[in-house]
Amino acid sequence: MDGVFTWFLQILALTREYSVYVPDFLFFGGSITDRNERSASFQAEFVAKGMKKLIVEEVTLVGLSYGGMVGFKMAKLYPNLVKSMVMSATIIELTESISLDAYKKLGLSSWSDLLMPTTVEGLKRMFSVGFHKLPWLPNFIYRDILEKLNGKTAIKRALIAATFDLEVHSDLVAKVLNKWGLDGEATVTYN
């Protein structure tokens, strides 16, 4: 359900002209596995296997945030499958230097501190990172959101920990459009 909810308007627009597949990554929505892996490579493997089962030979990936990181892994691991990518609000890899810089700027000791808030103040901090202008909401709404976020805590912490990766992708073969900033003011295209 998570992927469909996040991408609903884009799905409606794109399905007029394209075959669109919106997988929920493992542990998002209702999907689970008994395997212990939690990395972006692990997620990419399952998406690629799904495309193979559906007899999809070539894809243009569209990814946001963590989905973009998984997309970059998929492009590296399955270059014959990934023709091109459109990415937003993502990085190619979450390296140690990126993490340490973010921790310093945000006053964190780990990504879990930001992404797994336990207080209203922590949730507001998480939202302030993702919104240009965070709208005012009463605290009871934040408390309700916190209640909903607190399911599957151990699995979510494992996913966050597995996102840390020191490998750098300098050998992508797909065409990439990566947009970020206000009104897409910063755009990078890799060929």
mmCIF file with all atom_site columns, C-alpha atoms in Angstrom:
data_model
loop_
_atom_site.group_PDB
_atom_site.id
_atom_site.type_symbol
_atom_site.label_atom_id
_atom_site.label_alt_id
_atom_site.label_comp_id
_atom_site.label_asym_id
_atom_site.label_entity_id
_atom_site.label_seq_id
_atom_site.pdbx_PDB_ins_code
_atom_site.Cartn_x
_atom_site.Cartn_y
_atom_site.Cartn_z
_atom_site.occupancy
_atom_site.B_iso_or_equiv
_atom_site.pdbx_formal_charge
_atom_site.auth_seq_id
_atom_site.auth_comp_id
_atom_site.auth_asym_id
_atom_site.auth_atom_id
_atom_site.pdbx_PDB_model_num
ATOM 1   C CA . MET A 1 1   ? 0.000  0.000   0.000   1.00 0.00 ? 1   MET A CA 1
ATOM 2   C CA . ASP A 1 2   ? 2.853  2.454   0.759   1.00 0.00 ? 2   ASP A CA 1
ATOM 3   C CA . GLY A 1 3   ? 4.117  2.733   -2.828  1.00 0.00 ? 3   GLY A CA 1
ATOM 4   C CA . VAL A 1 4   ? 0.651  3.118   -4.270  1.00 0.00 ? 4   VAL A CA 1
ATOM 5   C CA . PHE A 1 5   ? -0.252 5.809   -1.725  1.00 0.00 ? 5   PHE A CA 1
ATOM 6   C CA . THR A 1 6   ? 2.948  7.803   -2.280  1.00 0.00 ? 6   THR A CA 1
ATOM 7   C CA . TRP A 1 7   ? 2.792  7.663   -6.074  1.00 0.00 ? 7   TRP A CA 1
ATOM 8   C CA . PHE A 1 8   ? -0.979 7.647   -6.665  1.00 0.00 ? 8   PHE A CA 1
ATOM 9   C CA . LEU A 1 9   ? -1.239 10.789  -8.859  1.00 0.00 ? 9   LEU A CA 1
ATOM 10  C CA . GLN A 1 10  ? 1.845  9.894   -10.895 1.00 0.00 ? 10  GLN A CA 1
ATOM 11  C CA . ILE A 1 11  ? 0.553  6.356   -11.413 1.00 0.00 ? 11  ILE A CA 1
ATOM 12  C CA . LEU A 1 12  ? -2.743 7.670   -12.766 1.00 0.00 ? 12  LEU A CA 1
ATOM 13  C CA . ALA A 1 13  ? -0.958 9.976   -15.203 1.00 0.00 ? 13  ALA A CA 1
ATOM 14  C CA . LEU A 1 14  ? 1.698  7.501   -16.362 1.00 0.00 ? 14  LEU A CA 1
ATOM 15  C CA . THR A 1 15  ? -0.583 4.493   -16.862 1.00 0.00 ? 15  THR A CA 1
ATOM 16  C CA . ARG A 1 16  ? -2.248 6.285   -19.764 1.00 0.00 ? 16  ARG A CA 1
ATOM 17  C CA . GLU A 1 17  ? 0.847  5.663   -21.900 1.00 0.00 ? 17  GLU A CA 1
ATOM 18  C CA . TYR A 1 18  ? 3.087  3.218   -20.017 1.00 0.00 ? 18  TYR A CA 1
ATOM 19  C CA . SER A 1 19  ? 3.018  -0.113  -18.240 1.00 0.00 ? 19  SER A CA 1
ATOM 20  C CA . VAL A 1 20  ? 3.600  0.937   -14.633 1.00 0.00 ? 20  VAL A CA 1
ATOM 21  C CA . TYR A 1 21  ? 4.697  -1.371  -11.806 1.00 0.00 ? 21  TYR A CA 1
ATOM 22  C CA . VAL A 1 22  ? 4.721  -0.037  -8.231  1.00 0.00 ? 22  VAL A CA 1
ATOM 23  C CA . PRO A 1 23  ? 6.345  -2.569  -5.931  1.00 0.00 ? 23  PRO A CA 1
ATOM 24  C CA . ASP A 1 24  ? 6.295  -2.121  -2.187  1.00 0.00 ? 24  ASP A CA 1
ATOM 25  C CA . PHE A 1 25  ? 9.777  -2.845  -0.947  1.00 0.00 ? 25  PHE A CA 1
ATOM 26  C CA . LEU A 1 26  ? 10.132 -5.639  1.568   1.00 0.00 ? 26  LEU A CA 1
ATOM 27  C CA . PHE A 1 27  ? 8.885  -4.532  5.000   1.00 0.00 ? 27  PHE A CA 1
ATOM 28  C CA . PHE A 1 28  ? 6.922  -1.644  3.472   1.00 0.00 ? 28  PHE A CA 1
ATOM 29  C CA . GLY A 1 29  ? 3.223  -2.239  3.085   1.00 0.00 ? 29  GLY A CA 1
ATOM 30  C CA . GLY A 1 30  ? 2.462  -5.840  4.025   1.00 0.00 ? 30  GLY A CA 1
ATOM 31  C CA . SER A 1 31  ? 5.469  -7.605  2.484   1.00 0.00 ? 31  SER A CA 1
ATOM 32  C CA . ILE A 1 32  ? 7.863  -9.670  4.596   1.00 0.00 ? 32  ILE A CA 1
ATOM 33  C CA . THR A 1 33  ? 10.599 -12.262 4.218   1.00 0.00 ? 33  THR A CA 1
ATOM 34  C CA . ASP A 1 34  ? 12.344 -14.709 6.512   1.00 0.00 ? 34  ASP A CA 1
ATOM 35  C CA . ARG A 1 35  ? 15.755 -13.796 5.051   1.00 0.00 ? 35  ARG A CA 1
ATOM 36  C CA . ASN A 1 36  ? 18.032 -11.635 7.217   1.00 0.00 ? 36  ASN A CA 1
ATOM 37  C CA . GLU A 1 37  ? 19.326 -9.215  4.550   1.00 0.00 ? 37  GLU A CA 1
ATOM 38  C CA . ARG A 1 38  ? 18.114 -5.602  4.751   1.00 0.00 ? 38  ARG A CA 1
ATOM 39  C CA . SER A 1 39  ? 20.287 -3.698  2.249   1.00 0.00 ? 39  SER A CA 1
ATOM 40  C CA . ALA A 1 40  ? 19.321 -1.640  -0.799  1.00 0.00 ? 40  ALA A CA 1
ATOM 41  C CA . SER A 1 41  ? 20.975 -4.383  -2.899  1.00 0.00 ? 41  SER A CA 1
ATOM 42  C CA . PHE A 1 42  ? 18.612 -6.908  -1.315  1.00 0.00 ? 42  PHE A CA 1
ATOM 43  C CA . GLN A 1 43  ? 15.613 -4.733  -2.212  1.00 0.00 ? 43  GLN A CA 1
ATOM 44  C CA . ALA A 1 44  ? 16.935 -4.256  -5.773  1.00 0.00 ? 44  ALA A CA 1
ATOM 45  C CA . GLU A 1 45  ? 17.305 -8.018  -6.184  1.00 0.00 ? 45  GLU A CA 1
ATOM 46  C CA . PHE A 1 46  ? 13.657 -8.591  -5.310  1.00 0.00 ? 46  PHE A CA 1
ATOM 47  C CA . VAL A 1 47  ? 12.386 -5.854  -7.622  1.00 0.00 ? 47  VAL A CA 1
ATOM 48  C CA . ALA A 1 48  ? 14.507 -7.253  -10.488 1.00 0.00 ? 48  ALA A CA 1
ATOM 49  C CA . LYS A 1 49  ? 13.232 -10.782 -9.802  1.00 0.00 ? 49  LYS A CA 1
ATOM 50  C CA . GLY A 1 50  ? 9.673  -9.456  -9.856  1.00 0.00 ? 50  GLY A CA 1
ATOM 51  C CA . MET A 1 51  ? 10.238 -7.776  -13.210 1.00 0.00 ? 51  MET A CA 1
ATOM 52  C CA . LYS A 1 52  ? 11.706 -11.009 -14.581 1.00 0.00 ? 52  LYS A CA 1
ATOM 53  C CA . LYS A 1 53  ? 8.648  -12.991 -13.428 1.00 0.00 ? 53  LYS A CA 1
ATOM 54  C CA . LEU A 1 54  ? 6.440  -10.443 -15.175 1.00 0.00 ? 54  LEU A CA 1
ATOM 55  C CA . ILE A 1 55  ? 8.607  -10.842 -18.322 1.00 0.00 ? 55  ILE A CA 1
ATOM 56  C CA . VAL A 1 56  ? 9.667  -7.181  -18.276 1.00 0.00 ? 56  VAL A CA 1
ATOM 57  C CA . GLU A 1 57  ? 12.917 -6.899  -20.228 1.00 0.00 ? 57  GLU A CA 1
ATOM 58  C CA . GLU A 1 58  ? 13.762 -3.198  -19.847 1.00 0.00 ? 58  GLU A CA 1
ATOM 59  C CA . VAL A 1 59  ? 12.665 -0.518  -17.381 1.00 0.00 ? 59  VAL A CA 1
ATOM 60  C CA . THR A 1 60  ? 12.849 3.171   -16.691 1.00 0.00 ? 60  THR A CA 1
ATOM 61  C CA . LEU A 1 61  ? 13.012 3.479   -12.919 1.00 0.00 ? 61  LEU A CA 1
ATOM 62  C CA . VAL A 1 62  ? 11.398 6.365   -11.092 1.00 0.00 ? 62  VAL A CA 1
ATOM 63  C CA . GLY A 1 63  ? 12.528 6.728   -7.509  1.00 0.00 ? 63  GLY A CA 1
ATOM 64  C CA . LEU A 1 64  ? 12.142 9.042   -4.557  1.00 0.00 ? 64  LEU A CA 1
ATOM 65  C CA . SER A 1 65  ? 14.415 9.059   -1.510  1.00 0.00 ? 65  SER A CA 1
ATOM 66  C CA . TYR A 1 66  ? 15.142 5.438   -0.451  1.00 0.00 ? 66  TYR A CA 1
ATOM 67  C CA . GLY A 1 67  ? 13.498 4.233   -3.682  1.00 0.00 ? 67  GLY A CA 1
ATOM 68  C CA . GLY A 1 68  ? 16.138 6.181   -5.582  1.00 0.00 ? 68  GLY A CA 1
ATOM 69  C CA . MET A 1 69  ? 18.931 4.516   -3.630  1.00 0.00 ? 69  MET A CA 1
ATOM 70  C CA . VAL A 1 70  ? 17.444 1.112   -4.416  1.00 0.00 ? 70  VAL A CA 1
ATOM 71  C CA . GLY A 1 71  ? 17.119 2.198   -8.054  1.00 0.00 ? 71  GLY A CA 1
ATOM 72  C CA . PHE A 1 72  ? 20.818 3.081   -8.262  1.00 0.00 ? 72  PHE A CA 1
ATOM 73  C CA . LYS A 1 73  ? 21.694 -0.342  -6.812  1.00 0.00 ? 73  LYS A CA 1
ATOM 74  C CA . MET A 1 74  ? 19.381 -1.994  -9.333  1.00 0.00 ? 74  MET A CA 1
ATOM 75  C CA . ALA A 1 75  ? 21.045 -0.121  -12.203 1.00 0.00 ? 75  ALA A CA 1
ATOM 76  C CA . LYS A 1 76  ? 24.459 -1.304  -11.045 1.00 0.00 ? 76  LYS A CA 1
ATOM 77  C CA . LEU A 1 77  ? 23.436 -4.918  -10.438 1.00 0.00 ? 77  LEU A CA 1
ATOM 78  C CA . TYR A 1 78  ? 21.137 -5.291  -13.478 1.00 0.00 ? 78  TYR A CA 1
ATOM 79  C CA . PRO A 1 79  ? 22.473 -2.961  -16.220 1.00 0.00 ? 79  PRO A CA 1
ATOM 80  C CA . ASN A 1 80  ? 20.681 -4.876  -18.982 1.00 0.00 ? 80  ASN A CA 1
ATOM 81  C CA . LEU A 1 81  ? 17.340 -4.364  -17.225 1.00 0.00 ? 81  LEU A CA 1
ATOM 82  C CA . VAL A 1 82  ? 17.642 -0.662  -16.311 1.00 0.00 ? 82  VAL A CA 1
ATOM 83  C CA . LYS A 1 83  ? 17.526 1.571   -19.392 1.00 0.00 ? 83  LYS A CA 1
ATOM 84  C CA . SER A 1 84  ? 17.152 4.907   -17.618 1.00 0.00 ? 84  SER A CA 1
ATOM 85  C CA . MET A 1 85  ? 16.189 6.444   -14.290 1.00 0.00 ? 85  MET A CA 1
ATOM 86  C CA . VAL A 1 86  ? 14.400 9.525   -13.002 1.00 0.00 ? 86  VAL A CA 1
ATOM 87  C CA . MET A 1 87  ? 15.336 10.191  -9.396  1.00 0.00 ? 87  MET A CA 1
ATOM 88  C CA . SER A 1 88  ? 14.307 12.825  -6.890  1.00 0.00 ? 88  SER A CA 1
ATOM 89  C CA . ALA A 1 89  ? 15.394 13.678  -3.348  1.00 0.00 ? 89  ALA A CA 1
ATOM 90  C CA . THR A 1 90  ? 17.968 10.907  -3.264  1.00 0.00 ? 90  THR A CA 1
ATOM 91  C CA . ILE A 1 91  ? 21.674 10.214  -3.312  1.00 0.00 ? 91  ILE A CA 1
ATOM 92  C CA . ILE A 1 92  ? 23.562 7.514   -5.169  1.00 0.00 ? 92  ILE A CA 1
ATOM 93  C CA . GLU A 1 93  ? 24.927 6.073   -1.922  1.00 0.00 ? 93  GLU A CA 1
ATOM 94  C CA . LEU A 1 94  ? 24.607 6.909   1.728   1.00 0.00 ? 94  LEU A CA 1
ATOM 95  C CA . THR A 1 95  ? 28.301 7.031   2.542   1.00 0.00 ? 95  THR A CA 1
ATOM 96  C CA . GLU A 1 96  ? 29.950 7.483   5.909   1.00 0.00 ? 96  GLU A CA 1
ATOM 97  C CA . SER A 1 97  ? 31.020 11.056  5.075   1.00 0.00 ? 97  SER A CA 1
ATOM 98  C CA . ILE A 1 98  ? 27.471 12.034  4.042   1.00 0.00 ? 98  ILE A CA 1
ATOM 99  C CA . SER A 1 99  ? 26.107 10.495  7.232   1.00 0.00 ? 99  SER A CA 1
ATOM 100 C CA . LEU A 1 100 ? 28.641 12.162  9.540   1.00 0.00 ? 100 LEU A CA 1
ATOM 101 C CA . ASP A 1 101 ? 28.037 15.566  7.935   1.00 0.00 ? 101 ASP A CA 1
ATOM 102 C CA . ALA A 1 102 ? 24.263 15.173  8.301   1.00 0.00 ? 102 ALA A CA 1
ATOM 103 C CA . TYR A 1 103 ? 24.585 14.021  11.922  1.00 0.00 ? 103 TYR A CA 1
ATOM 104 C CA . LYS A 1 104 ? 26.617 17.138  12.731  1.00 0.00 ? 104 LYS A CA 1
ATOM 105 C CA . LYS A 1 105 ? 24.195 19.518  10.988  1.00 0.00 ? 105 LYS A CA 1
ATOM 106 C CA . LEU A 1 106 ? 21.080 17.921  12.508  1.00 0.00 ? 106 LEU A CA 1
ATOM 107 C CA . GLY A 1 107 ? 22.460 17.097  15.959  1.00 0.00 ? 107 GLY A CA 1
ATOM 108 C CA . LEU A 1 108 ? 22.013 13.332  15.518  1.00 0.00 ? 108 LEU A CA 1
ATOM 109 C CA . SER A 1 109 ? 24.004 10.275  16.484  1.00 0.00 ? 109 SER A CA 1
ATOM 110 C CA . SER A 1 110 ? 22.354 7.957   13.911  1.00 0.00 ? 110 SER A CA 1
ATOM 111 C CA . TRP A 1 111 ? 19.810 7.952   11.089  1.00 0.00 ? 111 TRP A CA 1
ATOM 112 C CA . SER A 1 112 ? 17.444 6.075   13.399  1.00 0.00 ? 112 SER A CA 1
ATOM 113 C CA . ASP A 1 113 ? 17.381 9.174   15.631  1.00 0.00 ? 113 ASP A CA 1
ATOM 114 C CA . LEU A 1 114 ? 15.856 11.111  12.739  1.00 0.00 ? 114 LEU A CA 1
ATOM 115 C CA . LEU A 1 115 ? 13.818 8.450   10.958  1.00 0.00 ? 115 LEU A CA 1
ATOM 116 C CA . MET A 1 116 ? 12.410 6.620   14.003  1.00 0.00 ? 116 MET A CA 1
ATOM 117 C CA . PRO A 1 117 ? 11.247 9.462   16.259  1.00 0.00 ? 117 PRO A CA 1
ATOM 118 C CA . THR A 1 118 ? 9.806  8.614   19.659  1.00 0.00 ? 118 THR A CA 1
ATOM 119 C CA . THR A 1 119 ? 8.644  12.105  20.665  1.00 0.00 ? 119 THR A CA 1
ATOM 120 C CA . VAL A 1 120 ? 6.528  14.855  19.106  1.00 0.00 ? 120 VAL A CA 1
ATOM 121 C CA . GLU A 1 121 ? 9.651  17.046  18.935  1.00 0.00 ? 121 GLU A CA 1
ATOM 122 C CA . GLY A 1 122 ? 11.559 14.274  17.126  1.00 0.00 ? 122 GLY A CA 1
ATOM 123 C CA . LEU A 1 123 ? 8.728  13.847  14.620  1.00 0.00 ? 123 LEU A CA 1
ATOM 124 C CA . LYS A 1 124 ? 8.657  17.596  13.973  1.00 0.00 ? 124 LYS A CA 1
ATOM 125 C CA . ARG A 1 125 ? 12.430 17.494  13.365  1.00 0.00 ? 125 ARG A CA 1
ATOM 126 C CA . MET A 1 126 ? 12.006 14.619  10.882  1.00 0.00 ? 126 MET A CA 1
ATOM 127 C CA . PHE A 1 127 ? 9.271  16.494  9.016   1.00 0.00 ? 127 PHE A CA 1
ATOM 128 C CA . SER A 1 128 ? 11.295 19.741  9.009   1.00 0.00 ? 128 SER A CA 1
ATOM 129 C CA . VAL A 1 129 ? 14.001 17.952  7.016   1.00 0.00 ? 129 VAL A CA 1
ATOM 130 C CA . GLY A 1 130 ? 11.510 16.759  4.389   1.00 0.00 ? 130 GLY A CA 1
ATOM 131 C CA . PHE A 1 131 ? 9.318  19.852  4.030   1.00 0.00 ? 131 PHE A CA 1
ATOM 132 C CA . HIS A 1 132 ? 10.289 23.263  2.692   1.00 0.00 ? 132 HIS A CA 1
ATOM 133 C CA . LYS A 1 133 ? 7.742  24.982  4.945   1.00 0.00 ? 133 LYS A CA 1
ATOM 134 C CA . LEU A 1 134 ? 6.390  22.672  7.603   1.00 0.00 ? 134 LEU A CA 1
ATOM 135 C CA . PRO A 1 135 ? 2.723  23.527  8.181   1.00 0.00 ? 135 PRO A CA 1
ATOM 136 C CA . TRP A 1 136 ? 1.537  24.026  11.735  1.00 0.00 ? 136 TRP A CA 1
ATOM 137 C CA . LEU A 1 137 ? -0.312 21.009  13.101  1.00 0.00 ? 137 LEU A CA 1
ATOM 138 C CA . PRO A 1 138 ? -1.664 20.473  16.618  1.00 0.00 ? 138 PRO A CA 1
ATOM 139 C CA . ASN A 1 139 ? 0.365  18.074  18.762  1.00 0.00 ? 139 ASN A CA 1
ATOM 140 C CA . PHE A 1 140 ? -2.441 15.482  18.908  1.00 0.00 ? 140 PHE A CA 1
ATOM 141 C CA . ILE A 1 141 ? -1.954 14.890  15.163  1.00 0.00 ? 141 ILE A CA 1
ATOM 142 C CA . TYR A 1 142 ? 1.773  14.340  15.681  1.00 0.00 ? 142 TYR A CA 1
ATOM 143 C CA . ARG A 1 143 ? 1.010  11.912  18.542  1.00 0.00 ? 143 ARG A CA 1
ATOM 144 C CA . ASP A 1 144 ? -1.363 9.984   16.273  1.00 0.00 ? 144 ASP A CA 1
ATOM 145 C CA . ILE A 1 145 ? 1.291  9.792   13.543  1.00 0.00 ? 145 ILE A CA 1
ATOM 146 C CA . LEU A 1 146 ? 3.853  8.561   16.109  1.00 0.00 ? 146 LEU A CA 1
ATOM 147 C CA . GLU A 1 147 ? 1.470  5.813   17.170  1.00 0.00 ? 147 GLU A CA 1
ATOM 148 C CA . LYS A 1 148 ? 1.139  4.630   13.564  1.00 0.00 ? 148 LYS A CA 1
ATOM 149 C CA . LEU A 1 149 ? 4.914  4.791   12.942  1.00 0.00 ? 149 LEU A CA 1
ATOM 150 C CA . ASN A 1 150 ? 5.855  2.623   15.894  1.00 0.00 ? 150 ASN A CA 1
ATOM 151 C CA . GLY A 1 151 ? 4.966  -0.740  14.290  1.00 0.00 ? 151 GLY A CA 1
ATOM 152 C CA . LYS A 1 152 ? 7.752  -3.087  13.118  1.00 0.00 ? 152 LYS A CA 1
ATOM 153 C CA . THR A 1 153 ? 10.386 -1.032  14.983  1.00 0.00 ? 153 THR A CA 1
ATOM 154 C CA . ALA A 1 154 ? 13.149 -3.668  14.925  1.00 0.00 ? 154 ALA A CA 1
ATOM 155 C CA . ILE A 1 155 ? 12.744 -4.290  11.191  1.00 0.00 ? 155 ILE A CA 1
ATOM 156 C CA . LYS A 1 156 ? 12.778 -0.558  10.428  1.00 0.00 ? 156 LYS A CA 1
ATOM 157 C CA . ARG A 1 157 ? 15.942 -0.020  12.470  1.00 0.00 ? 157 ARG A CA 1
ATOM 158 C CA . ALA A 1 158 ? 17.601 -2.916  10.612  1.00 0.00 ? 158 ALA A CA 1
ATOM 159 C CA . LEU A 1 159 ? 16.633 -1.375  7.254   1.00 0.00 ? 159 LEU A CA 1
ATOM 160 C CA . ILE A 1 160 ? 18.077 1.987   8.277   1.00 0.00 ? 160 ILE A CA 1
ATOM 161 C CA . ALA A 1 161 ? 21.308 0.367   9.494   1.00 0.00 ? 161 ALA A CA 1
ATOM 162 C CA . ALA A 1 162 ? 21.651 -1.641  6.257   1.00 0.00 ? 162 ALA A CA 1
ATOM 163 C CA . THR A 1 163 ? 21.321 1.529   4.158   1.00 0.00 ? 163 THR A CA 1
ATOM 164 C CA . PHE A 1 164 ? 24.791 2.609   5.314   1.00 0.00 ? 164 PHE A CA 1
ATOM 165 C CA . ASP A 1 165 ? 27.121 1.608   2.487   1.00 0.00 ? 165 ASP A CA 1
ATOM 166 C CA . LEU A 1 166 ? 30.704 2.589   1.687   1.00 0.00 ? 166 LEU A CA 1
ATOM 167 C CA . GLU A 1 167 ? 30.616 1.427   -1.940  1.00 0.00 ? 167 GLU A CA 1
ATOM 168 C CA . VAL A 1 168 ? 30.555 4.182   -4.586  1.00 0.00 ? 168 VAL A CA 1
ATOM 169 C CA . HIS A 1 169 ? 28.749 3.822   -7.924  1.00 0.00 ? 169 HIS A CA 1
ATOM 170 C CA . SER A 1 170 ? 31.042 5.325   -10.513 1.00 0.00 ? 170 SER A CA 1
ATOM 171 C CA . ASP A 1 171 ? 30.154 2.785   -13.187 1.00 0.00 ? 171 ASP A CA 1
ATOM 172 C CA . LEU A 1 172 ? 26.449 3.346   -13.868 1.00 0.00 ? 172 LEU A CA 1
ATOM 173 C CA . VAL A 1 173 ? 25.415 2.516   -17.414 1.00 0.00 ? 173 VAL A CA 1
ATOM 174 C CA . ALA A 1 174 ? 21.847 3.860   -17.319 1.00 0.00 ? 174 ALA A CA 1
ATOM 175 C CA . LYS A 1 175 ? 20.840 7.386   -18.279 1.00 0.00 ? 175 LYS A CA 1
ATOM 176 C CA . VAL A 1 176 ? 19.899 9.232   -15.054 1.00 0.00 ? 176 VAL A CA 1
ATOM 177 C CA . LEU A 1 177 ? 17.893 12.396  -14.426 1.00 0.00 ? 177 LEU A CA 1
ATOM 178 C CA . ASN A 1 178 ? 18.274 13.470  -10.788 1.00 0.00 ? 178 ASN A CA 1
ATOM 179 C CA . LYS A 1 179 ? 16.235 16.480  -9.625  1.00 0.00 ? 179 LYS A CA 1
ATOM 180 C CA . TRP A 1 180 ? 16.262 18.249  -6.293  1.00 0.00 ? 180 TRP A CA 1
ATOM 181 C CA . GLY A 1 181 ? 15.845 21.711  -4.840  1.00 0.00 ? 181 GLY A CA 1
ATOM 182 C CA . LEU A 1 182 ? 12.997 24.160  -5.085  1.00 0.00 ? 182 LEU A CA 1
ATOM 183 C CA . ASP A 1 183 ? 11.154 23.832  -8.383  1.00 0.00 ? 183 ASP A CA 1
ATOM 184 C CA . GLY A 1 184 ? 13.824 21.426  -9.660  1.00 0.00 ? 184 GLY A CA 1
ATOM 185 C CA . GLU A 1 185 ? 16.378 24.247  -9.718  1.00 0.00 ? 185 GLU A CA 1
ATOM 186 C CA . ALA A 1 186 ? 19.238 21.759  -9.448  1.00 0.00 ? 186 ALA A CA 1
ATOM 187 C CA . THR A 1 187 ? 19.191 19.049  -12.078 1.00 0.00 ? 187 THR A CA 1
ATOM 188 C CA . VAL A 1 188 ? 21.949 16.613  -12.986 1.00 0.00 ? 188 VAL A CA 1
ATOM 189 C CA . THR A 1 189 ? 21.828 14.255  -15.933 1.00 0.00 ? 189 THR A CA 1
ATOM 190 C CA . TYR A 1 190 ? 24.286 11.361  -16.177 1.00 0.00 ? 190 TYR A CA 1
ATOM 191 C CA . ASN A 1 191 ? 24.713 9.477   -19.441 1.00 0.00 ? 191 ASN A CA 1
#
